[in-house]
Short mmCIF file of C-alpha atoms in Angstrom, two decimals:
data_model
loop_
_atom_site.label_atom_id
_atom_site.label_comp_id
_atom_site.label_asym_id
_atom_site.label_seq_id
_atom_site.Cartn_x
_atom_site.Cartn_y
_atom_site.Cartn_z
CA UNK A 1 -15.98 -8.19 2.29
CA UNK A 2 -14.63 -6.70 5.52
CA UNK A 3 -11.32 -8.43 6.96
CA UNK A 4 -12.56 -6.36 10.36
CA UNK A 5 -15.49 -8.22 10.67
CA UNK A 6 -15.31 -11.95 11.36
CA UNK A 7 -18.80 -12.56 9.45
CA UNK A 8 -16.97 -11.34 6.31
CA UNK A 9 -13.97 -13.66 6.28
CA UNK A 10 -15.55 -16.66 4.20
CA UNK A 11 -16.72 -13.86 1.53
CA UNK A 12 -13.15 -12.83 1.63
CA UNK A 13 -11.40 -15.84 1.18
CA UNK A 14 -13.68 -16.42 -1.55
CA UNK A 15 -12.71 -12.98 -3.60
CA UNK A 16 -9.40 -14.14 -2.52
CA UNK A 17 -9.42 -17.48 -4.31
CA UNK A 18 -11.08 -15.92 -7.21
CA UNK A 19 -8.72 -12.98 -7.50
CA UNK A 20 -5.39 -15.46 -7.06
CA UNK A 21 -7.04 -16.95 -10.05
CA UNK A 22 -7.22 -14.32 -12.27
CA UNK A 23 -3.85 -12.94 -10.94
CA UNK A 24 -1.99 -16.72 -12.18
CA UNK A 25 -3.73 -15.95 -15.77
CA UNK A 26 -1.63 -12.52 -15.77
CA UNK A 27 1.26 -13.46 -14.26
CA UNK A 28 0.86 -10.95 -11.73
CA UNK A 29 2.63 -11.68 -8.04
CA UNK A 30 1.13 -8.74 -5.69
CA UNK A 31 -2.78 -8.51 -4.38
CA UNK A 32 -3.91 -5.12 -2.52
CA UNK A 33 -5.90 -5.97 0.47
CA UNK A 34 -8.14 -3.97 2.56
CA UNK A 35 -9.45 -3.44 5.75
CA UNK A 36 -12.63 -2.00 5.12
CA UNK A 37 -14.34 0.54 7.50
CA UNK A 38 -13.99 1.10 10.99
CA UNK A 39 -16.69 -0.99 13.17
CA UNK A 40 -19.12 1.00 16.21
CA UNK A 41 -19.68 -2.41 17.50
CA UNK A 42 -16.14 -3.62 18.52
CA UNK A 43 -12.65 -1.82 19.67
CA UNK A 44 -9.74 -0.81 17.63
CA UNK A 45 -7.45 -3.91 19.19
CA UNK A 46 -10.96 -6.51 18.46
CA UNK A 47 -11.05 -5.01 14.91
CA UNK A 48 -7.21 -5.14 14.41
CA UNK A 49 -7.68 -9.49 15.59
CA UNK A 50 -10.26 -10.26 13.18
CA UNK A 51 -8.09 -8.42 10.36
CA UNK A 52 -5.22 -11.06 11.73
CA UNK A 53 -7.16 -13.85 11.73
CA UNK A 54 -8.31 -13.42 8.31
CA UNK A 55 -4.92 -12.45 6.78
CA UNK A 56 -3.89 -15.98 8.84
CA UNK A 57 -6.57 -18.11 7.28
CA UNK A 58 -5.47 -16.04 3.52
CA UNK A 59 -1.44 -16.83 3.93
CA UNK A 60 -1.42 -20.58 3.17
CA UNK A 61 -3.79 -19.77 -0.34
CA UNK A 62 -0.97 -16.84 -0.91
CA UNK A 63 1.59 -19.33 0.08
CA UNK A 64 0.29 -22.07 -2.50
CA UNK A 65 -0.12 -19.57 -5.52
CA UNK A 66 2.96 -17.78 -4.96
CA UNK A 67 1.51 -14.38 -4.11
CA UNK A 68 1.73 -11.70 -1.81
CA UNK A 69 -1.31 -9.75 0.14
CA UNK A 70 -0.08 -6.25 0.14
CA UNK A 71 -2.09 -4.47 3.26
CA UNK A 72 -3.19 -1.10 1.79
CA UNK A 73 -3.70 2.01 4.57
CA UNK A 74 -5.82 4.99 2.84
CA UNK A 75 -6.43 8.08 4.32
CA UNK A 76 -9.78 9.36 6.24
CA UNK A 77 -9.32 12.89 6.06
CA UNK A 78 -9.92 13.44 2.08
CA UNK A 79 -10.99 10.32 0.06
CA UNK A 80 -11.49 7.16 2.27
CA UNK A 81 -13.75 8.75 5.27
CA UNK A 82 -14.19 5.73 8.21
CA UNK A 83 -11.74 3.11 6.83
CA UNK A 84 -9.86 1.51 9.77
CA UNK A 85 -6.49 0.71 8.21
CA UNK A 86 -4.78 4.37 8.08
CA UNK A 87 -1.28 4.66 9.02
CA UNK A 88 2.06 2.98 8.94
CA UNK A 89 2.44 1.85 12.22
CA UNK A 90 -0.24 0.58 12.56
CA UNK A 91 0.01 -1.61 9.04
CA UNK A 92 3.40 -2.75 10.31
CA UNK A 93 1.92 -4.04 14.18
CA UNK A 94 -0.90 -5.86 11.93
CA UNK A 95 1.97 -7.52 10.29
CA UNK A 96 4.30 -8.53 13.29
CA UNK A 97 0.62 -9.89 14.34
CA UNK A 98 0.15 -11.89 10.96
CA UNK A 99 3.80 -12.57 11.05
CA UNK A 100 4.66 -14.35 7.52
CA UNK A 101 6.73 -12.68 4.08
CA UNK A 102 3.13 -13.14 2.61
CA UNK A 103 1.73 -10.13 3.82
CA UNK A 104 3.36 -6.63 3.33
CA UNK A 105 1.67 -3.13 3.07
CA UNK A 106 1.34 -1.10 0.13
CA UNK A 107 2.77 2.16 0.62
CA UNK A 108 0.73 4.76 -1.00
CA UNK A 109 2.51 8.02 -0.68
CA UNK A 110 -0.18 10.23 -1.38
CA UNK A 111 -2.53 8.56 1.23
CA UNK A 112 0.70 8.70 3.63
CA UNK A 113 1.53 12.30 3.59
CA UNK A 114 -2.09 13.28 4.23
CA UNK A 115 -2.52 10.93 6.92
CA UNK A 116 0.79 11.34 8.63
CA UNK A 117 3.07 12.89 6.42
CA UNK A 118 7.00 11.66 7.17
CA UNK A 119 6.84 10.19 3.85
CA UNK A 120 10.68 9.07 3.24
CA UNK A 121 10.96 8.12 7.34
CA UNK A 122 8.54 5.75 6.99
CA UNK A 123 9.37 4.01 3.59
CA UNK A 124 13.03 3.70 4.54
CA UNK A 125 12.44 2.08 7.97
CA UNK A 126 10.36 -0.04 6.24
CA UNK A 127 11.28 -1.27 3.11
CA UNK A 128 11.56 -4.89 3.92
CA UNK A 129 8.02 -5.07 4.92
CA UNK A 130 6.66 -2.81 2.05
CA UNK A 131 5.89 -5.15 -1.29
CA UNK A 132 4.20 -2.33 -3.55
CA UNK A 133 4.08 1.62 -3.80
CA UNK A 134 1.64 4.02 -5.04
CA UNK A 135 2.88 7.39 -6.32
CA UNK A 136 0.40 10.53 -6.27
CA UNK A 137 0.90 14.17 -5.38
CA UNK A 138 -0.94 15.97 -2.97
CA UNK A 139 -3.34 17.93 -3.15
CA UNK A 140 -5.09 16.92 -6.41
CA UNK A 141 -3.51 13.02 -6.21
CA UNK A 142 -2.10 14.51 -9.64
CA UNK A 143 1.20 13.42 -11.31
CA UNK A 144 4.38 13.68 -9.15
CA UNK A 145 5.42 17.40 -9.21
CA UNK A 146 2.07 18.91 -9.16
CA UNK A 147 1.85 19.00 -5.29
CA UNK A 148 3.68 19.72 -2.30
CA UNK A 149 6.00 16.16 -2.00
CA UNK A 150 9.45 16.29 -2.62
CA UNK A 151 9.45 13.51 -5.18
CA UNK A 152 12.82 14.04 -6.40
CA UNK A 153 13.95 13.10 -2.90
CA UNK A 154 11.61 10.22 -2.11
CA UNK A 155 12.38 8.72 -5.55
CA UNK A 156 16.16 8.98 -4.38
CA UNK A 157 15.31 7.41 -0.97
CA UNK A 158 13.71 4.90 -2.27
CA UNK A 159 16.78 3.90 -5.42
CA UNK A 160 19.14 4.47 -2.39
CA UNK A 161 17.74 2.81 0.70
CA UNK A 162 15.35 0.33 -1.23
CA UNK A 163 16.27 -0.79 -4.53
CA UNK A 164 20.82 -0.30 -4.04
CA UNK A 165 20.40 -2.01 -0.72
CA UNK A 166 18.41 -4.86 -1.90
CA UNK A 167 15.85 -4.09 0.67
CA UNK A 168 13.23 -3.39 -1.88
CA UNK A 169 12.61 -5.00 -5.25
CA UNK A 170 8.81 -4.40 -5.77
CA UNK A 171 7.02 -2.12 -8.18
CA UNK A 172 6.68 1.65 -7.84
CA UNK A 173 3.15 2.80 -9.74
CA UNK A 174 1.89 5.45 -10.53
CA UNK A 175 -1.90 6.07 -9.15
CA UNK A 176 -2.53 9.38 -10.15
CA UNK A 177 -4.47 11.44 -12.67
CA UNK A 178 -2.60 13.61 -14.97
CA UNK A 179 -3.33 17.70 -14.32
CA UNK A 180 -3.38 18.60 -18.08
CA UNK A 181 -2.41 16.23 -20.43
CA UNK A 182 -0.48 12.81 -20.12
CA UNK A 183 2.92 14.51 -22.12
CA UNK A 184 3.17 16.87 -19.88
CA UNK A 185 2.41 14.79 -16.80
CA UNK A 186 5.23 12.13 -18.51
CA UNK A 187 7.44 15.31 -18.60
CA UNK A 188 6.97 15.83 -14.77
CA UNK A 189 7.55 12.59 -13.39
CA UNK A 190 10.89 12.31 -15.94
CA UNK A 191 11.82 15.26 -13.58
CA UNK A 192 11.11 14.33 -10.72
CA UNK A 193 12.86 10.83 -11.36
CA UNK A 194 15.73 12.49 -12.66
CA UNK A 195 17.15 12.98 -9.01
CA UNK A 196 20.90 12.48 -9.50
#
């Protein structure tokens, strides 16, 4: 389902219910939720309302289970060509709209730099509202090292501003492929954490 199209939201609360479900079984606390692709048929601020109306009618099922939507923005330019949700700001101004601890964004830095780049900016200004980060390089979405982001400072920005400050205690995953093989891609993202 679509959260930017009203005739969606039943089918979404629906996937919702189901995927709290199988989250409980797991143990898992965090849900990625998406926007789904930009309408022709309404504006960007009549899109942006249905996607907080939905996330409203979602937070007291989050509430109730103990979970947290995490509001993923992807990038358009590469992989994710006419999905709405795109770019930090915009993620955090659909969650002042939403307004509850129930709803976050997922940070994915590789979607980030292609989409608006300021990668360590935008995490540390944000870090109370961000409940979940992807890690991929870019170009290639390979393991950290492989591209052109500075992981060894990003993973320092986010030990020093996030997880030292107490302003971030999520997850930090890696969503990547591997350029070679996996020991060498473990070898490069030992690196690149290895920041002190």
């Amino acid at each position: 389902g679509h959260m930017v199209l009203p005739a969606d939201h039943d089918k979404v609360e629906a996937q919702f219910r189901e995927n709290v479900a199988k989250a409980k079984t797991l143990g898992v606390k965090v849900l990625i939720g998406l926007s789904g692709n930009t309408r022709t048929d309404a504006t960007p601020d009549e899109q942006t309302a249905a996607m907080v109306t939905c996330l409203k009618r979602l937070v007291p099922i989050a509430e109730e289970n103990d979970v947290t939507i995490v509001m993923e923005a992807l990038n358009v330019l590469v992989d994710h060509g006419g999905y709405f949700l795109t770019r930090t700001d915009q993620t955090m101004a659909l969650l002042d709209a939403v307004g509850s601890p129930r709803v976050k964004m997922c940070f994915d830095i590789y979607h980030q730099q292609i989409t608006e780049g300021n990668i360590t900016r935008n995490l540390t200004v944000n870090f109370e509202r961000i409940g979940h980060i992807h890690v991929g390089d870019n170009p290639g979405r390979q393991e950290p090292g492989t591209g052109e982001i500075n992981y060894k400072n990003v993973f320092k920005a986010i030990y020093d501003e996030g997880y030292a400050k107490g302003r971030y205690d999520g997850f930090v995953t890696f969503e990547c492929g591997n350029s070679k093989d996996t020991d060498r891609a473990l070898g490069r993202i030992l690196e690149c954490i290895d920041w002190a």
